XYZ file of C-alpha atoms in Angstrom:
707
model
C -0.034 0.047 0.003
C 2.960 2.357 0.641
C 4.093 1.162 -2.864
C 1.132 2.881 -4.376
C 2.393 6.239 -3.024
C 5.854 5.528 -4.447
C 4.382 4.590 -7.755
C 2.428 7.855 -7.954
C 5.592 9.815 -7.613
C 7.383 7.505 -10.036
C 4.800 7.933 -12.787
C 4.596 11.743 -12.219
C 8.314 11.986 -12.541
C 8.216 10.034 -15.745
C 5.592 12.457 -17.189
C 7.649 15.409 -15.885
C 4.896 16.770 -13.742
C 4.430 17.289 -10.013
C 2.244 15.138 -7.811
C -0.867 16.900 -6.564
C -1.726 16.062 -2.909
C -5.145 17.280 -1.907
C -6.510 17.544 1.639
C -10.184 17.443 2.753
C -11.691 16.980 6.263
C -13.686 13.816 6.662
C -17.412 14.575 6.668
C -17.038 18.278 5.876
C -19.125 20.095 5.068
C -21.757 17.383 4.802
C -21.306 13.619 5.219
C -23.790 13.036 2.339
C -21.385 14.648 -0.130
C -18.092 13.366 1.177
C -17.669 10.430 -1.186
C -18.607 12.616 -4.124
C -16.032 15.181 -3.041
C -13.318 12.454 -2.928
C -14.123 11.353 -6.389
C -14.367 14.901 -7.568
C -10.910 15.697 -6.295
C -9.422 12.703 -8.147
C -11.249 13.623 -11.373
C -9.853 17.204 -11.031
C -6.298 15.932 -10.848
C -5.489 14.950 -7.293
C -2.948 12.139 -7.195
C -2.978 11.608 -3.477
C -5.759 12.479 -0.974
C -5.088 13.487 2.694
C -8.285 12.645 4.535
C -8.445 14.663 7.765
C -9.760 12.838 10.841
C -11.532 15.536 12.939
C -10.314 16.333 16.363
C -11.669 18.775 18.972
C -8.228 20.373 19.540
C -6.236 20.656 16.267
C -3.504 22.811 17.811
C -1.363 23.164 14.660
C -4.252 24.184 12.376
C -5.493 27.610 11.408
C -9.119 28.828 11.516
C -10.233 27.199 8.209
C -9.254 23.679 9.259
C -10.393 24.333 12.837
C -13.805 25.201 11.615
C -14.006 22.213 9.355
C -13.106 19.917 12.289
C -15.812 21.454 14.428
C -18.467 21.098 11.761
C -17.461 17.429 11.092
C -17.737 16.657 14.847
C -21.209 18.063 14.834
C -22.070 15.336 12.344
C -20.393 12.874 14.653
C -17.694 11.945 12.206
C -15.134 9.510 13.631
C -12.637 6.989 12.392
C -15.147 4.288 11.596
C -17.278 6.753 9.614
C -14.108 7.920 7.832
C -13.196 4.338 6.868
C -16.735 3.896 5.573
C -16.354 6.926 3.289
C -13.142 5.478 1.849
C -14.715 2.113 1.415
C -17.686 3.698 -0.473
C -15.346 5.729 -2.622
C -13.185 2.742 -3.497
C -16.353 0.815 -4.469
C -17.230 3.639 -6.784
C -13.891 3.667 -8.496
C -11.530 5.847 -6.335
C -8.005 4.790 -7.213
C -5.895 7.564 -5.650
C -3.853 6.616 -2.569
C -5.400 7.970 0.654
C -3.561 9.075 3.806
C -5.386 9.503 7.089
C -4.172 12.849 8.490
C -4.875 14.174 11.925
C -3.913 14.130 15.613
C -2.854 11.135 17.627
C -5.475 10.870 20.412
C -8.368 9.616 18.349
C -6.131 7.053 16.681
C -4.734 5.938 20.084
C -8.156 5.515 21.601
C -9.381 3.680 18.524
C -6.493 1.226 18.928
C -3.357 1.439 16.632
C -3.357 -2.266 15.620
C -7.117 -2.235 14.868
C -6.698 1.095 12.922
C -3.804 -0.216 10.692
C -5.588 -3.555 9.981
C -8.843 -1.743 9.038
C -7.071 0.805 6.925
C -5.267 -1.890 4.951
C -8.554 -3.765 4.422
C -10.395 -0.666 3.257
C -7.642 0.773 1.134
C -6.109 3.575 3.197
C -2.331 3.789 2.386
C -0.863 5.381 5.449
C -0.784 8.162 7.944
C 0.346 11.738 8.598
C -0.002 12.337 12.319
C 0.670 16.025 13.144
C 1.593 15.416 16.873
C 3.274 12.082 16.621
C 6.982 12.573 15.848
C 9.068 9.457 15.067
C 10.372 9.363 18.725
C 6.829 8.625 19.823
C 5.667 6.486 16.971
C 7.472 3.233 17.462
C 4.481 1.028 17.762
C 2.488 2.760 14.892
C 5.484 2.544 12.501
C 6.143 -1.087 13.255
C 2.485 -1.894 12.465
C 2.683 0.125 9.299
C 5.797 -1.664 8.151
C 4.195 -5.043 9.000
C 1.047 -4.241 6.984
C 2.747 -2.335 4.142
C 1.350 1.033 5.040
C 3.294 4.345 5.066
C 4.208 6.629 7.938
C 4.918 10.040 6.417
C 7.240 12.266 8.380
C 7.057 16.037 8.356
C 10.056 18.431 8.114
C 9.703 22.169 9.006
C 11.900 25.177 8.488
C 13.040 24.988 12.141
C 14.251 21.247 11.688
C 17.936 20.975 12.197
C 20.341 19.319 9.791
C 20.891 16.405 12.188
C 17.132 15.812 12.505
C 16.575 16.092 8.802
C 18.985 13.125 8.388
C 17.006 11.131 11.002
C 13.666 11.896 9.345
C 15.009 11.025 5.965
C 16.103 7.581 7.222
C 12.687 6.572 8.508
C 10.706 7.809 5.483
C 9.251 5.066 3.326
C 7.231 6.826 0.678
C 7.691 10.607 0.614
C 8.444 13.501 3.023
C 5.978 16.275 3.743
C 7.842 19.606 3.980
C 6.052 22.327 5.886
C 7.054 25.369 3.797
C 6.745 27.929 6.591
C 6.360 28.241 10.322
C 2.889 28.693 11.593
C -0.470 27.017 11.381
C -2.325 25.759 8.281
C -3.964 28.315 6.022
C -3.723 29.718 2.522
C -1.379 32.752 1.979
C -0.810 35.432 -0.583
C 2.615 34.205 -1.625
C 4.928 31.179 -1.392
C 7.708 31.446 1.138
C 10.828 32.800 -0.583
C 13.007 30.479 1.472
C 11.437 27.383 0.028
C 14.260 26.550 -2.412
C 16.834 26.716 0.459
C 14.601 24.408 2.622
C 14.123 21.873 -0.118
C 17.854 21.993 -0.789
C 18.681 21.220 2.824
C 16.500 18.098 2.673
C 17.800 17.023 -0.772
C 21.338 16.738 0.676
C 20.377 13.714 2.631
C 17.840 11.732 0.580
C 16.539 11.032 -2.972
C 13.005 10.222 -1.712
C 10.209 12.389 -3.132
C 9.398 15.655 -1.272
C 5.928 17.109 -1.231
C 5.590 20.753 0.035
C 2.503 22.250 1.651
C 1.276 25.241 3.848
C -0.005 28.285 2.119
C -0.456 27.008 -1.429
C -3.760 28.197 -2.973
C -3.340 29.363 -6.572
C -2.112 28.029 -9.863
C 0.851 30.363 -9.666
C 1.698 29.014 -6.201
C 1.322 25.481 -7.496
C 3.830 26.076 -10.337
C 6.344 27.822 -8.054
C 6.332 24.970 -5.518
C 6.386 22.426 -8.375
C 9.600 23.886 -9.667
C 11.380 22.943 -6.499
C 9.602 19.807 -5.093
C 8.175 16.489 -6.371
C 4.717 17.206 -5.002
C 2.364 20.075 -4.057
C -0.005 19.917 -1.072
C -3.111 22.046 -0.938
C -5.524 21.806 2.004
C -7.069 25.024 3.561
C -7.947 26.388 0.135
C -9.824 23.253 -0.798
C -11.719 23.377 2.504
C -12.588 27.008 1.780
C -13.770 26.119 -1.629
C -16.096 23.564 -0.124
C -17.392 26.071 2.462
C -18.252 28.541 -0.262
C -19.809 26.053 -2.600
C -23.594 25.506 -2.892
C -24.926 22.412 -1.255
C -25.233 19.636 -3.880
C -22.520 21.150 -6.052
C -19.489 20.830 -3.802
C -17.926 17.938 -5.547
C -18.139 19.807 -8.832
C -16.624 22.934 -7.227
C -13.556 21.068 -5.854
C -13.182 19.222 -9.174
C -13.090 22.535 -11.020
C -10.661 24.084 -8.563
C -8.427 21.055 -8.553
C -8.347 21.022 -12.402
C -7.637 24.694 -12.583
C -4.918 24.864 -10.005
C -2.859 21.729 -11.147
C -3.435 22.424 -14.874
C -4.899 19.016 -15.680
C -8.012 18.716 -17.799
C -11.292 18.043 -16.017
C -12.081 14.440 -16.105
C -8.530 13.441 -15.384
C -8.244 9.575 -15.412
C -6.167 8.138 -12.542
C -3.240 6.023 -13.680
C -2.304 3.907 -10.701
C -4.156 0.868 -9.295
C -3.971 1.574 -5.601
C -4.279 -1.965 -4.491
C -1.903 -3.674 -6.975
C 1.305 -1.780 -7.847
C 4.914 -2.569 -8.616
C 7.533 -0.059 -7.800
C 10.845 0.693 -9.544
C 13.378 -0.086 -6.792
C 15.556 2.740 -8.056
C 13.285 5.229 -6.353
C 13.566 3.597 -2.960
C 14.974 5.870 -0.219
C 18.689 5.374 -0.118
C 18.647 6.356 3.546
C 15.685 4.351 4.736
C 16.017 2.141 7.841
C 13.225 0.193 9.464
C 14.660 0.298 12.928
C 13.076 2.698 15.379
C 14.732 5.986 16.159
C 14.152 5.635 19.910
C 16.595 2.670 20.110
C 19.236 4.665 18.200
C 22.249 5.928 20.041
C 21.324 9.466 18.681
C 18.155 9.692 20.852
C 18.086 13.388 21.809
C 16.787 13.166 25.343
C 19.090 14.085 28.262
C 16.503 13.369 31.012
C 13.836 10.658 30.856
C 10.815 12.169 29.123
C 8.348 9.859 30.909
C 6.777 9.034 34.275
C 5.999 5.385 33.720
C 3.816 5.360 30.599
C 2.972 9.077 30.937
C 4.657 12.135 29.516
C 6.696 12.260 26.213
C 6.988 14.774 23.425
C 3.867 14.701 21.237
C 4.477 17.833 19.373
C 4.371 19.097 15.768
C 7.724 18.896 13.975
C 8.190 22.702 14.026
C 8.640 22.571 17.837
C 10.698 19.497 18.243
C 14.153 20.896 18.042
C 13.051 23.945 20.093
C 12.094 21.729 23.052
C 15.288 19.684 22.701
C 17.191 22.974 22.918
C 15.081 23.977 25.879
C 15.821 20.646 27.713
C 19.519 21.153 27.164
C 19.449 24.711 28.502
C 17.386 23.489 31.529
C 19.762 20.725 32.417
C 22.755 23.059 32.105
C 21.001 25.667 34.272
C 19.867 23.061 36.840
C 23.484 21.863 37.263
C 24.900 25.450 37.335
C 25.160 26.923 40.933
C 25.327 30.328 39.433
C 21.897 29.862 37.876
C 20.380 29.159 41.247
C 22.246 31.997 42.815
C 20.628 34.270 40.253
C 17.193 32.689 40.763
C 17.442 33.044 44.581
C 18.567 36.669 44.152
C 14.963 37.411 43.213
C 13.552 35.927 46.374
C 13.015 39.387 47.889
C 11.120 40.308 44.732
C 9.111 37.123 44.817
C 8.388 37.265 48.577
C 10.210 34.015 49.403
C 10.405 32.167 51.592
C 6.721 32.018 52.012
C 5.283 31.714 55.556
C 4.006 28.576 57.204
C 1.046 29.452 59.470
C -0.797 27.298 61.958
C -4.578 27.710 61.266
C -5.545 27.703 64.967
C -9.166 28.963 64.666
C -9.921 26.625 61.768
C -8.402 23.749 63.786
C -10.378 24.763 66.809
C -13.652 24.960 64.779
C -13.113 21.440 63.436
C -12.530 20.095 66.955
C -15.516 21.873 68.290
C -17.839 20.513 65.556
C -20.243 17.976 66.936
C -19.505 15.642 63.958
C -15.854 15.384 64.967
C -14.844 12.597 67.497
C -13.504 14.148 70.703
C -10.231 12.450 70.076
C -9.889 13.743 66.597
C -9.205 17.102 64.902
C -5.778 17.231 63.228
C -3.797 20.502 63.211
C -3.911 22.262 59.870
C -0.849 24.204 58.719
C -1.000 26.654 55.842
C 1.840 27.082 53.403
C 1.084 30.719 52.411
C 1.841 30.913 48.647
C -0.951 33.510 48.482
C 1.401 35.980 50.049
C 3.883 35.734 47.227
C 4.359 38.686 44.854
C 1.389 38.570 42.335
C -0.669 36.553 44.890
C 0.049 32.889 44.084
C 2.683 30.195 43.569
C 2.957 31.046 39.926
C 5.740 33.516 40.285
C 8.101 30.645 41.345
C 7.968 29.077 37.829
C 7.689 32.323 35.984
C 11.008 33.694 37.285
C 12.763 30.394 36.541
C 11.481 29.979 32.999
C 12.179 33.670 32.111
C 15.790 33.233 33.238
C 16.030 30.136 31.021
C 14.409 31.965 28.128
C 17.074 34.677 28.423
C 19.761 32.015 28.387
C 18.626 30.693 25.014
C 18.135 34.163 23.479
C 14.344 34.310 23.366
C 13.025 37.923 23.431
C 9.234 37.257 23.300
C 7.268 35.356 25.971
C 3.795 33.820 25.540
C 1.627 32.164 28.151
C -1.784 30.623 28.667
C -3.845 31.430 31.751
C -7.124 30.228 33.198
C -7.670 32.056 36.508
C -5.283 34.760 35.426
C -2.763 34.097 38.159
C -0.160 32.634 35.829
C -0.917 35.376 33.269
C -0.261 38.002 35.965
C 2.961 36.327 37.088
C 4.109 36.096 33.494
C 3.304 39.777 32.792
C 5.069 40.712 35.944
C 8.331 39.021 35.165
C 8.270 40.236 31.615
C 7.870 43.744 32.976
C 10.734 43.162 35.343
C 13.027 41.796 32.605
C 11.955 44.023 29.685
C 10.479 41.259 27.533
C 7.439 41.340 25.155
C 4.499 39.380 26.664
C 1.393 37.961 25.131
C -1.095 35.997 27.268
C -3.871 33.833 25.854
C -7.007 33.543 27.929
C -10.330 31.841 27.226
C -13.147 34.413 26.616
C -15.188 32.841 29.378
C -12.292 33.027 31.827
C -11.478 36.622 30.773
C -15.053 37.643 31.820
C -15.024 35.859 35.177
C -11.481 37.087 35.980
C -11.729 40.615 34.596
C -9.647 42.003 37.454
C -6.704 39.805 36.420
C -7.126 40.790 32.702
C -6.732 44.478 33.766
C -3.676 43.670 35.935
C -2.050 41.938 33.033
C -2.710 44.876 30.807
C -1.542 47.299 33.438
C 1.774 45.346 33.500
C 2.138 45.862 29.793
C 1.024 42.495 28.483
C -1.161 41.884 25.461
C -4.125 39.707 26.503
C -5.715 37.771 23.668
C -9.238 36.435 24.394
C -9.811 33.029 22.812
C -13.339 32.434 21.459
C -12.938 28.937 20.149
C -14.045 25.690 21.839
C -15.223 25.989 25.474
C -13.451 29.439 25.826
C -11.484 28.233 28.838
C -7.949 27.108 29.731
C -7.760 24.225 27.149
C -8.517 26.569 24.354
C -5.999 29.219 25.650
C -3.346 26.457 25.529
C -4.401 25.585 21.974
C -3.988 29.215 20.842
C -0.695 29.618 22.681
C 0.644 26.460 20.920
C -0.360 27.931 17.542
C 1.482 31.096 18.367
C 4.489 29.111 19.405
C 4.525 27.066 16.212
C 4.480 30.310 14.242
C 7.055 32.261 16.212
C 9.219 29.482 17.617
C 12.477 31.147 16.505
C 12.172 34.126 18.948
C 9.509 33.059 21.357
C 9.547 31.015 24.579
C 6.192 29.465 25.674
C 6.175 29.967 29.490
C 3.956 26.984 30.305
C 2.247 27.712 33.664
C 1.407 24.224 34.921
C 3.123 20.795 35.154
C 1.611 19.891 31.734
C 2.834 19.879 28.149
C 5.705 18.072 26.350
C 8.925 17.100 28.042
C 10.735 18.931 29.546
C 7.988 21.270 30.819
C 6.520 18.972 33.529
C 9.992 18.433 34.978
C 10.931 22.092 34.702
C 7.763 23.341 36.380
C 8.148 20.758 39.188
C 11.768 21.883 39.703
C 10.791 25.611 40.076
C 7.691 24.877 42.221
C 9.378 22.349 44.426
C 10.613 25.343 46.509
C 7.189 25.093 48.081
C 7.622 21.579 49.471
C 11.315 22.079 50.316
C 10.553 25.155 52.503
C 7.582 23.502 54.067
C 9.623 20.480 55.239
C 12.080 22.734 57.109
C 9.361 24.924 58.369
C 7.316 22.028 59.717
C 10.275 20.492 61.528
C 10.972 23.943 63.080
C 7.410 25.004 64.034
C 5.563 21.604 64.496
C 8.613 19.662 65.593
C 7.986 16.996 63.007
C 6.991 16.388 59.337
C 3.294 16.436 58.451
C 1.273 13.282 58.542
C -0.725 14.379 55.452
C 0.015 16.791 52.605
C -2.748 18.220 50.549
C -3.143 20.627 47.575
C -5.583 21.421 44.772
C -4.958 19.897 41.327
C -5.878 21.305 37.992
C -2.850 21.073 35.699
C -1.050 20.425 38.980
C 1.811 22.860 39.404
C 1.265 23.957 43.080
C 0.501 20.303 43.941
C 3.560 18.845 42.368
C 5.730 21.557 43.947
C 4.219 20.706 47.317
C 4.190 16.935 46.875
C 7.624 16.248 45.304
C 9.790 16.723 48.319
C 7.555 14.362 50.329
C 6.933 11.597 47.761
C 9.796 9.472 49.189
C 8.417 9.690 52.715
C 6.220 6.583 52.548
C 4.610 7.291 56.013
C 3.299 10.655 54.827
C -0.073 10.486 53.095
C -0.445 12.740 50.002
C -3.899 13.889 48.672
C -4.633 15.901 45.506
C -8.031 17.566 45.239
C -9.649 18.044 41.856
C -12.682 20.200 40.686
C -15.870 18.108 41.036
C -18.035 20.835 39.580
C -21.661 19.637 39.792
C -20.479 16.175 40.693
C -18.472 13.583 38.836
C -21.620 11.653 38.206
C -22.600 14.560 35.875
C -20.859 15.854 32.688
C -20.086 19.200 34.456
C -16.867 18.693 36.214
C -13.022 18.878 35.738
C -11.996 15.805 37.773
C -9.600 14.311 35.295
C -7.819 11.782 37.533
C -11.112 10.760 39.247
C -13.078 10.212 36.029
C -10.765 10.353 33.034
C -8.612 7.874 31.034
C -5.207 8.010 29.545
C -4.754 9.885 26.250
C -2.522 12.484 24.433
C -3.210 16.204 24.520
C -1.038 19.312 24.529
C 2.104 17.437 23.867
C 1.855 14.799 26.627
C 0.424 11.432 27.460
C -1.780 11.751 30.623
C -5.240 11.279 32.015
C -7.912 13.222 30.016
C -11.590 13.834 30.107
C -12.537 12.468 26.700
C -15.270 10.450 25.066
C -14.932 6.933 23.635
C -13.858 8.355 20.258
C -10.837 10.222 21.731
C -12.468 13.700 21.466
C -11.833 15.939 24.429
C -14.859 16.806 26.555
C -15.930 20.245 27.709
C -15.288 20.775 31.442
C -16.745 22.851 34.167
C -15.579 24.321 37.562
C -16.364 27.359 39.545
C -12.699 27.801 39.588
C -11.162 28.937 36.261
C -7.748 27.590 37.185
C -8.962 24.100 37.609
C -11.242 24.134 34.580
C -9.028 21.884 32.362
C -9.582 18.416 30.850
C -6.054 17.181 31.469
C -3.471 17.007 34.185
C 0.213 16.929 34.533
C 1.733 13.523 33.536
C 3.624 13.032 36.870
C 0.231 13.287 38.646
C -1.094 10.470 36.312
C 1.897 8.381 37.335
C 1.415 9.115 40.997
C -2.197 8.101 40.726
C -1.423 4.871 38.961
C 1.346 3.948 41.409
C -1.018 4.617 44.319
C 1.451 7.050 45.896
C -0.986 9.883 45.866
C -4.765 9.767 46.395
C -6.858 12.021 44.174
C -10.414 13.108 45.072
C -12.992 15.481 43.734
C -14.693 18.354 45.564
C -17.830 20.002 44.163
C -18.392 23.678 43.504
C -20.733 23.958 46.552
C -18.135 22.215 48.791
C -15.420 24.517 47.585
C -17.589 27.539 48.510
C -17.981 26.189 51.950
C -14.207 25.811 52.227
C -13.803 29.357 50.892
C -16.212 30.745 53.575
C -14.637 28.894 56.467
C -11.074 29.973 55.621
C -12.271 33.577 55.104
C -14.349 33.761 58.352
C -12.134 31.778 60.704
C -8.600 32.795 59.537
C -9.171 36.043 57.835
C -7.677 34.692 54.659
C -9.676 34.948 51.466
C -8.324 32.006 49.417
C -8.429 31.334 45.769
C -11.315 29.184 44.614
C -8.690 26.666 43.504
C -7.294 26.358 46.976
C -10.783 26.258 48.391
C -11.305 22.743 46.979
C -8.330 21.543 49.034
C -9.486 23.424 52.124
C -12.793 21.730 52.191
C -11.267 18.305 51.890
C -8.557 19.058 54.434
C -11.377 19.894 56.884
C -13.040 16.542 56.257
C -9.800 14.654 56.663
C -8.828 16.625 59.871
C -12.110 15.386 61.455
C -11.050 11.850 61.008
C -7.417 12.269 62.159
C -6.061 12.400 65.689
C -5.388 15.684 67.462
C -1.675 14.904 67.566
C -1.489 14.674 63.763
C -0.651 17.418 61.332
C -1.925 18.363 57.870
C 0.140 20.581 55.604
C -2.197 22.517 53.096
C -0.802 24.559 50.213
C -2.723 27.859 49.925
C -1.866 28.206 46.250
C -3.296 31.743 45.777
C -5.401 34.499 47.211
C -9.103 34.921 46.368
C -9.643 38.712 45.581
C -9.792 37.621 41.899
C -12.775 35.318 42.812
C -14.860 37.599 44.955
C -17.285 38.473 42.127
C -17.647 34.846 41.198
C -18.316 33.873 44.790
C -20.850 36.651 45.306
C -22.717 35.386 42.334
C -22.627 31.718 43.196
C -23.419 31.691 46.944
C -27.194 32.250 46.554
C -27.315 29.331 44.080
C -26.384 27.005 46.876
C -28.243 28.689 49.642
C -25.111 29.994 51.284
C -24.704 33.429 52.761
C -22.016 35.757 54.101
C -22.067 37.884 57.264
C -21.714 37.433 61.027
C -24.652 35.030 61.244
C -23.805 32.792 58.183
């Protein structure tokens, strides 16, 4: 089946013309016309068809492809339906090779072995998986080799010479060259550096090269064809479909394809997809079937995984950037001068943060009639809310900005949910004189308007994100798109312990100051280590920073508290570890809230900072190993925790922290009076006052002296 792809390029070369690779999203704009559209593309001159498998979070795609994914998902298009479309098209005479193109999670959840077997049976020739680099694709590539299907690697302008050689070695049919940095979408002109990019690849392989990203006109097609063996067009075809009249879409793409590639309408396909012989002279002279991750040139310095979780599931444009980042991080981590510089900002950050005994909260628990007279553990508060900017986020922001300066990045981008990470990032960028852009879901921007203004006051550009659920997940998607576009001068200052390696390790390292300080403070103030450590968990940065220094103390219980929303028996929650299952999102393998097709669910929490369908991969590992217990607390329970901390300790906590406060109170009632609980107060709650004021009546809760 990979042979059919090779034969297409061979025949086109013999006829001295380029191969036309056409992309269309499965089921878009209407499932009823999809098969006709496939046939129309072939009749118009398409030699190979990329068939896009829709995904909720296509982070490397521009608005046109994003919209087509969303529309296809409204029609409930999935892998089985996509296979059915190809089967129907083959039955009606489609001969062009077809590649499934998309993102890894739907394929992973479907089952890689089942996917490859069904694709071979139906007549799908291979895969282009945007966020599955060769380092993460061992199993899929082995299956493809076993069944004769193709795994098509991508090369971007940011790909290094060394990596080009690696990618050339594992290519088995052709290489897809991304002509420019950025997301998909048609452009006004072809990138002027294309000849140089193609030349860089040509030094290492004779395998065919197909170029895409930005091609939309006949002139573009001819320019690209003068340098490459194939021309890829996607967004423009999707746009043509969107603009076409219902019932006439197949004719519209047929006419467009014919015009752009210069072949007559009614083009007859020349290759029998299911039965081809290939001239062995066009085989890749570099190709190797062994997997890259067993090669001595594996780029990782640190292990990228926590058990089965973690990894680097990123678009090709980012791969070398995160390898560079890991190297810089390891060098900094081992450099005493780096930590000396980091600690020189402790006065600015407000470190060390205080450890406070919550005496009135502890007394109230002991006085409660539901508490056994022998019970009522002491609760100690690690006061990260007293840090500069009002949360733990400053710890990581300072560390990552110092790293960014080391590798010469002059522009910082970030995502934010509750706004605390956005404020911390804007703050350090102001301090260090760096450009700052913060992405924030529109829904979050409204409920955290104070923090939006704070970011703007600090000189940051705040970009509201209107796509998807308009929350943290979508802000991360948009930040990733920015990073793909501007990777050469931009550092993505990831705010939580999520994302591709090395971000989870980096964030843990910078946030572990919380737990390290708390250990010493507990020994000094309580005379012993805590019996239980507890923190709220969204992505999980404050939690992993608090937990990490205690993980090896097996006699200390550790508890993470997630956002239970309206209850985990409903669809309105963000309790990923309590109710999710493993998958891949935002560059990492971790627990996700997703459906049985691998599409990411919308989430809900009263707390914007916990409103996320994923979690840091180390938390997933800690859950599966049983070292940490993860529980969920509802919106109403979090509000109770918020009130009790406010009214008994005079501390207005963040709604994120309030989830952990509520559960700590419940645990304290069951623990002895001589036991101690360490609670991380991750942030202050002035940002949440409006949300709390609005929510309290909904649950019959009040404020005031008699409440």
